[in-house]
XYZ file of N, CA, C and O in Angstrom:
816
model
N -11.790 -26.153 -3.258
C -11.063 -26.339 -4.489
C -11.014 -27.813 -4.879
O -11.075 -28.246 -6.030
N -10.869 -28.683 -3.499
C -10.642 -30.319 -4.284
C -11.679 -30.493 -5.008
O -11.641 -30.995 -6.131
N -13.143 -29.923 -4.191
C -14.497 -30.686 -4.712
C -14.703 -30.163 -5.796
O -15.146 -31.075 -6.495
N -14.653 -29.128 -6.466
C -14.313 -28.509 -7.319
C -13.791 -29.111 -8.328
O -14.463 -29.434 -9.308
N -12.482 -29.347 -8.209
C -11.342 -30.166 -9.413
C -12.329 -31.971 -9.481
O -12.370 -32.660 -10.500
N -12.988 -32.348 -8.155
C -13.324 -33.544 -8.266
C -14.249 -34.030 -9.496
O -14.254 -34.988 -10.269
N -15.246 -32.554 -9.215
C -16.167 -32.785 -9.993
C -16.106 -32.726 -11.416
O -17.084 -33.099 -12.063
N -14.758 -32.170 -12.165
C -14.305 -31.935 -13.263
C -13.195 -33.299 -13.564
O -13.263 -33.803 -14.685
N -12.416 -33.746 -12.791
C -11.689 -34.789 -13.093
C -12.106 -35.865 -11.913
O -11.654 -36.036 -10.781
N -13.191 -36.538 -12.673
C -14.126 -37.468 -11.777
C -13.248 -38.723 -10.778
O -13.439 -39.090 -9.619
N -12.138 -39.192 -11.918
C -11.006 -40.574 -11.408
C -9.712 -39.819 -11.188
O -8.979 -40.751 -10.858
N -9.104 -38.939 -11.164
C -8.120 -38.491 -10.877
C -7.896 -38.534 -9.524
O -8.822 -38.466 -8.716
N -6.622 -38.652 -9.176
C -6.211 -38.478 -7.912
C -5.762 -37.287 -7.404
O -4.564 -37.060 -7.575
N -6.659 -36.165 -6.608
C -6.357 -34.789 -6.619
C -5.942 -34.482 -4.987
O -6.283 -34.962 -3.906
N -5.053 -33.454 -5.417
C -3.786 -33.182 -4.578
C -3.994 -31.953 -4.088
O -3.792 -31.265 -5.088
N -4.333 -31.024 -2.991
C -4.833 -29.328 -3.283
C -3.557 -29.407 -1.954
O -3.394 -30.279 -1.100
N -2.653 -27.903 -2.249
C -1.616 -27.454 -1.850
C -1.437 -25.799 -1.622
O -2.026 -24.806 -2.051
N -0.692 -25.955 -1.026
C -0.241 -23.979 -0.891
C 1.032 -23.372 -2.385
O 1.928 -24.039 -2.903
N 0.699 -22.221 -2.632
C 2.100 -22.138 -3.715
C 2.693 -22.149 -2.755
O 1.716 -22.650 -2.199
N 3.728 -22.040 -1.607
C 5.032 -22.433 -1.214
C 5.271 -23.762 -1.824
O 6.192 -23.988 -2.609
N 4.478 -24.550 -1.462
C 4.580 -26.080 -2.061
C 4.611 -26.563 -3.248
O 5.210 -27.629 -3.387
N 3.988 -25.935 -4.422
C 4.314 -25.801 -5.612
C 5.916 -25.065 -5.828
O 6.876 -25.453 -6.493
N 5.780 -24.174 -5.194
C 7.528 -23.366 -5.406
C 8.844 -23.872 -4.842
O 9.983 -23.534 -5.163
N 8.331 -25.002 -3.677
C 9.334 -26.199 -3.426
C 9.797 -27.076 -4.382
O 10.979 -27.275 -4.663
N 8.304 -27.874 -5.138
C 8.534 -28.506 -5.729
C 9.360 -28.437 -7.120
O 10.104 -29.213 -7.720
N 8.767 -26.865 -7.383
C 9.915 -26.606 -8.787
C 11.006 -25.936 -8.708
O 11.847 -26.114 -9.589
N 11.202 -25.235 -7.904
C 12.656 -25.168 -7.093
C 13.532 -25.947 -6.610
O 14.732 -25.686 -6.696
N 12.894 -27.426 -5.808
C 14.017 -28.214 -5.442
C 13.767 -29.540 -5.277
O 14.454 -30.206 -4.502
N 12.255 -30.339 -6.339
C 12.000 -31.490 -6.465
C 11.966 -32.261 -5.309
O 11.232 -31.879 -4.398
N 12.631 -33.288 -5.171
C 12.716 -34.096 -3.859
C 13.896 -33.710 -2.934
O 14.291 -34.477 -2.056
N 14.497 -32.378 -3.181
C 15.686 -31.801 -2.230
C 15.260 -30.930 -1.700
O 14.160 -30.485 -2.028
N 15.942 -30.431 -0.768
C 15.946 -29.319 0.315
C 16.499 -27.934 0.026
O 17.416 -27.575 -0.713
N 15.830 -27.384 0.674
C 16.087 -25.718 0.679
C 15.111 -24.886 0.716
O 13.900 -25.068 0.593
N 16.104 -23.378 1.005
C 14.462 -22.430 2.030
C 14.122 -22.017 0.261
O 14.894 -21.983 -0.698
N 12.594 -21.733 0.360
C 11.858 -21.756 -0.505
C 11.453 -19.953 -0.579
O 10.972 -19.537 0.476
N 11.548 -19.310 -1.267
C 11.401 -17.645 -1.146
C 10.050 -17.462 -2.382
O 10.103 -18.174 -3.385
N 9.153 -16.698 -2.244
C 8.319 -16.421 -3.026
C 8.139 -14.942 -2.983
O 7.791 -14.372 -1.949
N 8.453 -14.113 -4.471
C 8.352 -12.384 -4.520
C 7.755 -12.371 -5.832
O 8.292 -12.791 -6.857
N 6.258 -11.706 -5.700
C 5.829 -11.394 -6.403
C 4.755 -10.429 -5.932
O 4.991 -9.523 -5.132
N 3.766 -10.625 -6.377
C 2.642 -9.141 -5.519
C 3.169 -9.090 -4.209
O 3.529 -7.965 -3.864
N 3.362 -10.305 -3.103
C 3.531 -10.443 -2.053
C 4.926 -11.126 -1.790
O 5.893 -11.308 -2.529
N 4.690 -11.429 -0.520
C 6.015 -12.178 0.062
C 5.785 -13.052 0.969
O 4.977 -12.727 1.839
N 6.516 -14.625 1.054
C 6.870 -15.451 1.773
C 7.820 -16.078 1.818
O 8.576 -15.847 0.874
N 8.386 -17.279 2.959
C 9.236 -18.071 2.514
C 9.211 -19.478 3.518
O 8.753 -19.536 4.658
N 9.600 -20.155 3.038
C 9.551 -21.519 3.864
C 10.774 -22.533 3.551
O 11.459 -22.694 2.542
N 10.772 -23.096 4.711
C 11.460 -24.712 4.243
C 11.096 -25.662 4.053
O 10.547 -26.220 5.003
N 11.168 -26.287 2.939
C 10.986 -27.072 2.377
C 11.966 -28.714 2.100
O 13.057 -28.791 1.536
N 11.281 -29.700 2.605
C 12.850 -30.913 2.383
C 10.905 -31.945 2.314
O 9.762 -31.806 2.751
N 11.940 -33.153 1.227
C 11.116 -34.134 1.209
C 10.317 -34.038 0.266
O 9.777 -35.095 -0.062
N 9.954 -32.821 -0.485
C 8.408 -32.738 -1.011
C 7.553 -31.912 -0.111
O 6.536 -31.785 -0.792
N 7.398 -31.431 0.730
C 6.925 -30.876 1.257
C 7.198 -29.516 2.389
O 8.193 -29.605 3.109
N 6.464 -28.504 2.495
C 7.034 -27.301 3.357
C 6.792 -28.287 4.424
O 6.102 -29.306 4.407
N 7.760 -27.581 5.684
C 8.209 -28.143 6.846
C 8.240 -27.101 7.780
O 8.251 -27.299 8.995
N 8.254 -25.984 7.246
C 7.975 -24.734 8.757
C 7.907 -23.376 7.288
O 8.616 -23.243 6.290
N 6.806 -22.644 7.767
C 6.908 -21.807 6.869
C 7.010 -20.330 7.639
O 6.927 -20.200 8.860
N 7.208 -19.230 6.675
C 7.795 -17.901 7.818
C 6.679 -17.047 7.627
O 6.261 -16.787 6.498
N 5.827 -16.290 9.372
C 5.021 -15.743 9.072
C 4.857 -14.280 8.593
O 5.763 -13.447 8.613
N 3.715 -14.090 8.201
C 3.900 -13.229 7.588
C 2.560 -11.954 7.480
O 1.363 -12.145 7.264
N 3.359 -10.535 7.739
C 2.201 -9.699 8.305
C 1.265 -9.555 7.091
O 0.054 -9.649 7.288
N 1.718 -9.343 5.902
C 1.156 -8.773 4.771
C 1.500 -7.641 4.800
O 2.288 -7.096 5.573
N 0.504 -6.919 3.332
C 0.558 -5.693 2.818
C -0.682 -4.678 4.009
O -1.776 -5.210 4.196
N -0.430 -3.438 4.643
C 0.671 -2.383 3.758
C 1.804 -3.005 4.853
O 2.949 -3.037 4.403
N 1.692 -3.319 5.722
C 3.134 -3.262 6.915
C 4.071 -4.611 6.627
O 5.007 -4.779 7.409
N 3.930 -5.339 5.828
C 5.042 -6.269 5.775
C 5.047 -6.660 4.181
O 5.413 -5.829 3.349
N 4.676 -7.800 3.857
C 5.276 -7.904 2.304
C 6.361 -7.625 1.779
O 6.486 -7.511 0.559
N 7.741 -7.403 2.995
C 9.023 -6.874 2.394
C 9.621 -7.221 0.907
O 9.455 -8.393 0.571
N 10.137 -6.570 0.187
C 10.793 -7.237 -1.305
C 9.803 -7.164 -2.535
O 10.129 -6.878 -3.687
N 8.256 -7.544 -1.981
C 7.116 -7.676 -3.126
C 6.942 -6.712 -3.726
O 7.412 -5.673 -3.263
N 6.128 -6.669 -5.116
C 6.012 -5.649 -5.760
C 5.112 -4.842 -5.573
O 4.705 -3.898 -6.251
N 4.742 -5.351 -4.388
C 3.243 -4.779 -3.676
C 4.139 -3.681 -2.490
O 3.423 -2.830 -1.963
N 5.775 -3.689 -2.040
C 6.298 -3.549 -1.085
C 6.839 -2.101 -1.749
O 6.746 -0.975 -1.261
N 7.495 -2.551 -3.150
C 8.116 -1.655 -3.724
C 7.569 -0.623 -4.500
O 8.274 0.300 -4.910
N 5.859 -0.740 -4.835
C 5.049 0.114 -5.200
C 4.731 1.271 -4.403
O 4.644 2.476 -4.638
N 4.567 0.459 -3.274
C 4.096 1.791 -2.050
C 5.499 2.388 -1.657
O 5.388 3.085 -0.649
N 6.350 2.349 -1.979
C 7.204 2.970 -1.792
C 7.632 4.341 -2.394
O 7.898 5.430 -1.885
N 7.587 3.733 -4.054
C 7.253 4.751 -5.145
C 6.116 5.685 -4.933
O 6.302 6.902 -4.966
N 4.789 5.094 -4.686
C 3.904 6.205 -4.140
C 4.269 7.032 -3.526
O 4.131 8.136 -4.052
N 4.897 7.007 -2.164
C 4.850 7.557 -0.662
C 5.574 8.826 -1.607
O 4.976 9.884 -1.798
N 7.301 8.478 -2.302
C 7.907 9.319 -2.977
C 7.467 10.434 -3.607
O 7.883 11.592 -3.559
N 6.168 9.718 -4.472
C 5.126 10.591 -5.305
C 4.457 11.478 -4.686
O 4.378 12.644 -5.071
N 3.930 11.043 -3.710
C 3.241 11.622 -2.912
C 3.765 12.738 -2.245
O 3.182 13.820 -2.173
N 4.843 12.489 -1.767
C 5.551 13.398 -0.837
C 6.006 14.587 -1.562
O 6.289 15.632 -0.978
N 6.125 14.332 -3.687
C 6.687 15.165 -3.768
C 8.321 15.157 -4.506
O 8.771 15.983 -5.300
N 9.037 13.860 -3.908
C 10.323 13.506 -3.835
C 10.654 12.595 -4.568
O 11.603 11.874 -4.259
N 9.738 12.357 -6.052
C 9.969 11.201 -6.556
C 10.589 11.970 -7.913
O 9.907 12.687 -8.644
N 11.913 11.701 -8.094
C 12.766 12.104 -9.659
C 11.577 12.424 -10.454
O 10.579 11.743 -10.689
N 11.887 13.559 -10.802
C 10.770 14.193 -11.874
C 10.608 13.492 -12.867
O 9.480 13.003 -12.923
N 11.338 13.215 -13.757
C 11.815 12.004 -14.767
C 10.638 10.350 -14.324
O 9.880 9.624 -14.968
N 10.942 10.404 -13.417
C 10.242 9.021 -13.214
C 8.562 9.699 -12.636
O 7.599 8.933 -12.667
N 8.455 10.561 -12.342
C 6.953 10.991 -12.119
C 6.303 11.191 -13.125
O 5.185 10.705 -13.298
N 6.984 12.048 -14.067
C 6.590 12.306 -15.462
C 6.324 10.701 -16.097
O 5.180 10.428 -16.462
N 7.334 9.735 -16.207
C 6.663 8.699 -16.721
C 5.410 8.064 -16.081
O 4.488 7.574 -16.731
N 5.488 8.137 -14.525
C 4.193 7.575 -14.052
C 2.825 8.234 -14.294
O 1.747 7.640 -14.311
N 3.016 9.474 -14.467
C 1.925 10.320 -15.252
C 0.925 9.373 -16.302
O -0.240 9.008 -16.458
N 2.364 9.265 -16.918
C 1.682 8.965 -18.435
C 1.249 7.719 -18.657
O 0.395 7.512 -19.518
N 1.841 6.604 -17.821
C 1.623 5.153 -17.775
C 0.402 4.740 -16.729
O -0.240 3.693 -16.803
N 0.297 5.342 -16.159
C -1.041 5.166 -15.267
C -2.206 5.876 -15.219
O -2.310 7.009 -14.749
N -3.248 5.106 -15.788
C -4.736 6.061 -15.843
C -5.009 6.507 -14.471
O -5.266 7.697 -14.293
N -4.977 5.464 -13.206
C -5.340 6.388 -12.090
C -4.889 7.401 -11.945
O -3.998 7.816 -12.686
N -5.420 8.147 -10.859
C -5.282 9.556 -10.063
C -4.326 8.764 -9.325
O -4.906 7.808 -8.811
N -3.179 8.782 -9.088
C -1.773 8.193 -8.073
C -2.460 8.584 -6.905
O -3.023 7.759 -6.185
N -2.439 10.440 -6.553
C -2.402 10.813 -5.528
C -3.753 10.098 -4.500
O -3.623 9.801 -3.312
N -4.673 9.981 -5.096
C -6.240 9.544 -4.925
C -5.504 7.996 -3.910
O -5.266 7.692 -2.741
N -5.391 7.391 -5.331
C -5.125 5.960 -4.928
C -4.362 6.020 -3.044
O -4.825 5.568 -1.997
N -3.067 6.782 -3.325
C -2.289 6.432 -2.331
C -3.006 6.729 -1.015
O -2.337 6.455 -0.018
N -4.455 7.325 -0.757
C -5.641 7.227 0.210
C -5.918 6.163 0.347
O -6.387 5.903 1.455
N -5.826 5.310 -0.390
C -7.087 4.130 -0.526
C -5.978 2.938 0.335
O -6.402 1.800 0.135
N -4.845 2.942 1.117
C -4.332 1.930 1.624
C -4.873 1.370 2.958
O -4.008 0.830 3.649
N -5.832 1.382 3.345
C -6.560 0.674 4.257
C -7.397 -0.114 3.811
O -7.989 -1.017 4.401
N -7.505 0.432 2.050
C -8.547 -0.938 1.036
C -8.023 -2.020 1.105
O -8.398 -2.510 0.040
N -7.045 -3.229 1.883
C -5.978 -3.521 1.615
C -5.507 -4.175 0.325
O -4.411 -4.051 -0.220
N -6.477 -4.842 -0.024
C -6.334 -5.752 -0.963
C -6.271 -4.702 -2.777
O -5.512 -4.857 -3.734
N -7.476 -3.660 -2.555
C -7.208 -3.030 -3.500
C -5.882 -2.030 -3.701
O -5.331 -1.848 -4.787
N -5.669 -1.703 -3.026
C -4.149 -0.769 -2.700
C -3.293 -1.923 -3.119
O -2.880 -1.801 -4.272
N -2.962 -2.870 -2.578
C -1.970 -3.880 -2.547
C -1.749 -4.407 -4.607
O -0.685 -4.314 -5.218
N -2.759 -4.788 -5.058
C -2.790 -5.194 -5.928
C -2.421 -3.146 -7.027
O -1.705 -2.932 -8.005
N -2.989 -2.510 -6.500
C -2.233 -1.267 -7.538
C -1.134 -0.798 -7.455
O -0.546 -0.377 -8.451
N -0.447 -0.760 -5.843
C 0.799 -0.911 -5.889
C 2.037 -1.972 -6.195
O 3.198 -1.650 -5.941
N 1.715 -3.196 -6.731
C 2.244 -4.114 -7.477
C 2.018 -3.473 -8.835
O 3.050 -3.309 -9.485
N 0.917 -3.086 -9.384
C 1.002 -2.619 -10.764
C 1.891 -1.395 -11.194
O 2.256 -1.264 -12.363
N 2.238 -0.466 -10.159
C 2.946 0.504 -9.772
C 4.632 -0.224 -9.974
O 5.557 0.311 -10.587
N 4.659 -1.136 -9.493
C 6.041 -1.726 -9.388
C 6.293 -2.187 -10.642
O 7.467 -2.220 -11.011
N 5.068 -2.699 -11.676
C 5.432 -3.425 -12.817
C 5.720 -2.144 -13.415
O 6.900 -1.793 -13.397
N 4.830 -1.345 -13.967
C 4.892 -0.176 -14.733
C 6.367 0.408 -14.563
O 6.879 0.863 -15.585
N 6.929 0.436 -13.661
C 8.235 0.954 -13.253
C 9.040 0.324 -13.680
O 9.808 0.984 -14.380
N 9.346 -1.021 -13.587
C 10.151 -2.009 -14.397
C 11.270 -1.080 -15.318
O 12.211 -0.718 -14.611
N 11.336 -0.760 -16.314
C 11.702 -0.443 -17.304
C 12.799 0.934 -16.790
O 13.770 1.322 -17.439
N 12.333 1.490 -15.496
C 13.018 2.511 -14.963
C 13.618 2.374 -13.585
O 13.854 3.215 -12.717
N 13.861 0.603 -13.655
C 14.538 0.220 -12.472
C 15.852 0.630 -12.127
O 16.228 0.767 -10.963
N 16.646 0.852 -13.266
C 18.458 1.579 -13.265
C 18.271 2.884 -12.568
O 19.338 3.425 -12.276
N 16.873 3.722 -12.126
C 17.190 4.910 -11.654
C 18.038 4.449 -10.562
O 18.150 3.235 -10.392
N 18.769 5.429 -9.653
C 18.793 4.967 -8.096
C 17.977 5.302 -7.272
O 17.982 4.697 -6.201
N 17.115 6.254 -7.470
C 16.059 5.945 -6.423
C 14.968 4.491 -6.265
O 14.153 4.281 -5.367
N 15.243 3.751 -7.290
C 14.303 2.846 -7.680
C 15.447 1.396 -6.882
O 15.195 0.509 -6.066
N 16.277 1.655 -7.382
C 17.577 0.580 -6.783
C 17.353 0.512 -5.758
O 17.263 -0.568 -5.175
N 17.125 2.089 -4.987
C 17.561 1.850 -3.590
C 16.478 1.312 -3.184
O 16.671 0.297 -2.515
N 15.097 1.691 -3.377
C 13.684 0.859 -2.944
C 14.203 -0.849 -3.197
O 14.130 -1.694 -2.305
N 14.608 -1.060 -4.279
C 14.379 -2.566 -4.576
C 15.514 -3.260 -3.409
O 15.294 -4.360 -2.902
N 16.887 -2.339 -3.043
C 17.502 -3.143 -2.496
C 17.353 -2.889 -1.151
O 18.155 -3.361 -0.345
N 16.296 -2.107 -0.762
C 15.773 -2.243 0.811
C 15.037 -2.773 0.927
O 14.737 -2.892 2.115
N 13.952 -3.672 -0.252
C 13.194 -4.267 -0.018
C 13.788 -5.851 0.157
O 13.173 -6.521 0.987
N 14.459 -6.249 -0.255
C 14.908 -6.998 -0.436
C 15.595 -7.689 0.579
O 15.540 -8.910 0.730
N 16.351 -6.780 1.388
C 17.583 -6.383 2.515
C 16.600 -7.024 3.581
O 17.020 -7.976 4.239
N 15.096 -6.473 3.820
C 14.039 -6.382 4.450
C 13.592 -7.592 4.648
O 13.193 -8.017 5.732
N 13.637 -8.221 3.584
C 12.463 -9.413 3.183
C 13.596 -10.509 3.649
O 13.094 -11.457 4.253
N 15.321 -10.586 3.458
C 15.937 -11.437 3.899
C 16.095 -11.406 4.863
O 16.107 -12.537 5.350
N 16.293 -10.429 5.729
C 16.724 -10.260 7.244
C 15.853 -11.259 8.006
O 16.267 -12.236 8.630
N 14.440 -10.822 7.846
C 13.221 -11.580 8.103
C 13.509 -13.663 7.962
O 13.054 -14.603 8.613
N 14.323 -13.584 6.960
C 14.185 -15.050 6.216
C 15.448 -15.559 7.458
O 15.508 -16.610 8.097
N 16.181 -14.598 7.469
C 17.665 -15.057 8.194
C 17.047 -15.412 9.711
O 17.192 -16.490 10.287
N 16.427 -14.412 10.146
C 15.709 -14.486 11.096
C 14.562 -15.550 12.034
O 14.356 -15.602 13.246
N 14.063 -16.194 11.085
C 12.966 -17.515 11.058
C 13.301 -18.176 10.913
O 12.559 -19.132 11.138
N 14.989 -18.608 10.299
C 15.590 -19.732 9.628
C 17.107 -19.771 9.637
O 17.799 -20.223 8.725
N 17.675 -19.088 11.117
C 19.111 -18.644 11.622
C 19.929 -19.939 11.026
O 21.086 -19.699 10.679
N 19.436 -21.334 10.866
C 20.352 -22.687 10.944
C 20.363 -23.063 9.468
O 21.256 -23.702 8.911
N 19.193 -22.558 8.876
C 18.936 -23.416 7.681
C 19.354 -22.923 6.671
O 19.694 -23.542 5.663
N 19.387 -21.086 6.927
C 19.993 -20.233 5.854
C 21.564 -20.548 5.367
O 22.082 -20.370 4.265
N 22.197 -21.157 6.772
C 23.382 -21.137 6.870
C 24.023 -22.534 5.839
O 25.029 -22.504 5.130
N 23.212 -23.521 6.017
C 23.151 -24.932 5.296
C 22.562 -25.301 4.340
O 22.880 -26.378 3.834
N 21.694 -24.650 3.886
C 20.760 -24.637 2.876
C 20.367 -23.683 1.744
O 19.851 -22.629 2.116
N 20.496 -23.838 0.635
C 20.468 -22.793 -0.711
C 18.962 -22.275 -0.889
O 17.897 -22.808 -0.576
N 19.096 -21.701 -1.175
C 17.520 -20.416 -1.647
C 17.372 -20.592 -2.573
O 18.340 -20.494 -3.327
N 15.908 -21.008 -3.176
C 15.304 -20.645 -4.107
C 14.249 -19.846 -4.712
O 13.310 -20.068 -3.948
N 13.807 -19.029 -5.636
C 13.004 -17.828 -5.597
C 12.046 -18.320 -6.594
O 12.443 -19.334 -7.167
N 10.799 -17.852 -6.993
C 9.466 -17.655 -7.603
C 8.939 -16.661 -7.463
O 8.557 -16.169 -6.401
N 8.819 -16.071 -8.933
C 8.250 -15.015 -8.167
C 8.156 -13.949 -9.433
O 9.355 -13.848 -9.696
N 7.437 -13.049 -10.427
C 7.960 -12.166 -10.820
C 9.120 -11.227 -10.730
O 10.067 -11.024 -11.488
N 8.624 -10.503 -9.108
C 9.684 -9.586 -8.802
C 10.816 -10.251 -9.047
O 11.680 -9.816 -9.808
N 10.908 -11.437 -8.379
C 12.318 -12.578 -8.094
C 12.815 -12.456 -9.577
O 13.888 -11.852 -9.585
N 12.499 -12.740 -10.557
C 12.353 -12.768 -11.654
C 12.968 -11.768 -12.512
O 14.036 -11.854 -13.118
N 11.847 -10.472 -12.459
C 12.615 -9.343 -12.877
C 13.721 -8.545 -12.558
O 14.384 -7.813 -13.293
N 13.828 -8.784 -11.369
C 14.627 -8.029 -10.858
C 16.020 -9.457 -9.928
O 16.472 -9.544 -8.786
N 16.200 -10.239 -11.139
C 17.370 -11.253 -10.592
C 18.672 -10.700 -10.263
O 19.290 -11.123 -9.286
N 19.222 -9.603 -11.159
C 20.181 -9.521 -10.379
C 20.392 -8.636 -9.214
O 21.437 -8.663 -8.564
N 19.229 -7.717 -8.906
C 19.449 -7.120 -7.907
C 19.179 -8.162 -6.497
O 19.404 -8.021 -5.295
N 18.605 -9.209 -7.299
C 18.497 -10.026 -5.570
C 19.696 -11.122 -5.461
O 19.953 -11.757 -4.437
N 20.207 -11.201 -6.387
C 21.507 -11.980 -6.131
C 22.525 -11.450 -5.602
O 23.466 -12.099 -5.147
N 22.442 -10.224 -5.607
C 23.653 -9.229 -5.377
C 23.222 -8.695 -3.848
O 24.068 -8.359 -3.019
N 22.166 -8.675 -3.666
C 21.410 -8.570 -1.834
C 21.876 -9.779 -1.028
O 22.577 -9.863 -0.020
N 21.121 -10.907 -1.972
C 22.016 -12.380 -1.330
C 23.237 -12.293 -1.257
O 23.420 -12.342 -0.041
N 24.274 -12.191 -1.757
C 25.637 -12.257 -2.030
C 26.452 -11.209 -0.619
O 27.357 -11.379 0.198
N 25.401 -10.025 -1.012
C 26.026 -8.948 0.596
C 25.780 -9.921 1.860
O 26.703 -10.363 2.544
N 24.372 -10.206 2.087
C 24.097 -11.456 3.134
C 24.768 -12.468 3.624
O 24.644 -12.921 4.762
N 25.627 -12.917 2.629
C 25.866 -14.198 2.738
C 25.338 -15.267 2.695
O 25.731 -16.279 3.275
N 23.788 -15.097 1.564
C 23.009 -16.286 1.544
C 23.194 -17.033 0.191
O 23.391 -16.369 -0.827
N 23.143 -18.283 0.149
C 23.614 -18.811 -1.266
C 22.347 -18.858 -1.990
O 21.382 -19.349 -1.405
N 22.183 -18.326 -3.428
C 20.961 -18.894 -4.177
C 20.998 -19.397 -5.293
O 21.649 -18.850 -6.183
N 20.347 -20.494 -5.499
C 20.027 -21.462 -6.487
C 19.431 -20.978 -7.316
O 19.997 -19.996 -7.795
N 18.264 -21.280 -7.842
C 17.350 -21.095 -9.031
C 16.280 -19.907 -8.707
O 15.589 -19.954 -7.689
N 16.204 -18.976 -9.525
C 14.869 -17.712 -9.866
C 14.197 -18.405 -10.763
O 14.711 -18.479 -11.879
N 12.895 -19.086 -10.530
C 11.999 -19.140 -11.363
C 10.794 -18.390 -11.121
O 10.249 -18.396 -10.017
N 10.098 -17.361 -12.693
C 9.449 -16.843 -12.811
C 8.279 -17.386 -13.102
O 7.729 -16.390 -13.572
N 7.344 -18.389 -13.181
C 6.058 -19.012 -12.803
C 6.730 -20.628 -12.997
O 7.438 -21.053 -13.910
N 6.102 -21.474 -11.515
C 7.162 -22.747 -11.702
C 6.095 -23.882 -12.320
O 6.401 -25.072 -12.247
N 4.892 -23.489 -12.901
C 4.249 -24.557 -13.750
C 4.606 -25.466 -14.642
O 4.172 -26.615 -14.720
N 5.491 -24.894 -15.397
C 6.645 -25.941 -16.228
C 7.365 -26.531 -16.197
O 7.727 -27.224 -17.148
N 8.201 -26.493 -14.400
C 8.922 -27.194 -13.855
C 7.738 -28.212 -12.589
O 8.016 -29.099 -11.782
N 6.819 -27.745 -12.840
C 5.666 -28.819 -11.798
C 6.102 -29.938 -12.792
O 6.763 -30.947 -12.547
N 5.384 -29.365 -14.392
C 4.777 -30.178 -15.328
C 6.126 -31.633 -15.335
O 5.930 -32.848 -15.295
N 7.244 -30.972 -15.391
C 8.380 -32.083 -15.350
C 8.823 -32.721 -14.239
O 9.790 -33.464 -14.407
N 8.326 -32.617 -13.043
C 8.560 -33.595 -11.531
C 7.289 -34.172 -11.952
O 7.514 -35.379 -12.035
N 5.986 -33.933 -12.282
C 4.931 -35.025 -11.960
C 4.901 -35.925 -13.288
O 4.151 -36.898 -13.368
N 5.747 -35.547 -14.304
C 6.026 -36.112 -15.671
C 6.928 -37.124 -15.587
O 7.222 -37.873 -16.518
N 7.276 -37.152 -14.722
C 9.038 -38.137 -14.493
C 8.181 -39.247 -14.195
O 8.666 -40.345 -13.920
């Protein structure tokens, strides 16, 4: 990627990074705090200084990705699948999705292709997040994805504020404030793509 950007911005001084590190930076500039990222996937790190400082590992999709929309898709599937998914909300997935659902929900050893349709699964749903079967997915995913964070980061959670990036983080803010809040974890800022807050730390 540098040589890449080099060859396009010949005198520039180029910088190549992880998004945790972008999601530090627009989350908490030159301050501290654990850094959470939910969107297709899931991570989180700490971050102080400008830079991540220990980041939390992470299995991926299908067995980990807790909270992501990649987490909360396959969830909705399995439902579908099984049979057990509110008629109401099957009937809409009918109609909103050209795939064959049932087909797809085979294909999770594709990982990457599964992963990325069950995030689209999670977006499409959006709109029918107030069901409670949909609540309860989002707030076990969630429950899931912090335990994990509490877990990798027993000292820092306790001293240090959370910040999120992330679609899911995003769309679904207040159900994760209200997960944090059961936890006992404090959170700061949900930003939903942090390019605009890059644009104003490297603008200063």
């Amino acid at each position: 990627m540098e040589q890449y950007l080099r060859e396009v911005f010949e005198f520039a001084e180029i910088h190549v990074a992880t998004d945790l590190d972008a999601a530090g930076i627009a989350l908490f500039g030159d301050r501290s705090g654990l850094v959470g990222i939910l969107g297709t996937g899931s991570s989180a790190a700490y971050f102080e200084n400008g830079k991540v400082m220990k980041q939390m590992p992470s299995v991926g999709f299908p067995d980990g990705d807790e909270g992501s929309g990649s987490y909360i898709g396959k969830r909705i599937m399995k439902l579908y699948a099984a049979g057990t998914l509110n008629s109401d909300l099957r009937s809409y997935l009918d109609h909103h999705v050209e795939e064959d659902i049932e087909k797809m929900t085979l294909m999770f050893k594709k990982n990457r292709e599964a992963k990325l349709f069950a995030a689209e699964i999670c977006k499409v749903m959006g709109p029918k997040s107030h069901y409670p079967q949909i609540q309860q997915i989002i707030h076990d995913g969630f429950e899931a994805y912090l335990t994990k964070v509490k877990e990798h980061f027993p000292e820092k959670i306790i001293t240090q504020e959370m910040g999120f990036v992330g679609s899911v983080a995003s769309v679904f803010e207040s159900e994760l404030r209200s997960t944090c809040k059961q936890m006992g974890i404090e959170v700061g800022s949900v930003v939903r793509s942090p390019v605009e807050h890059l644009g104003l730390y490297f603008g200063k």
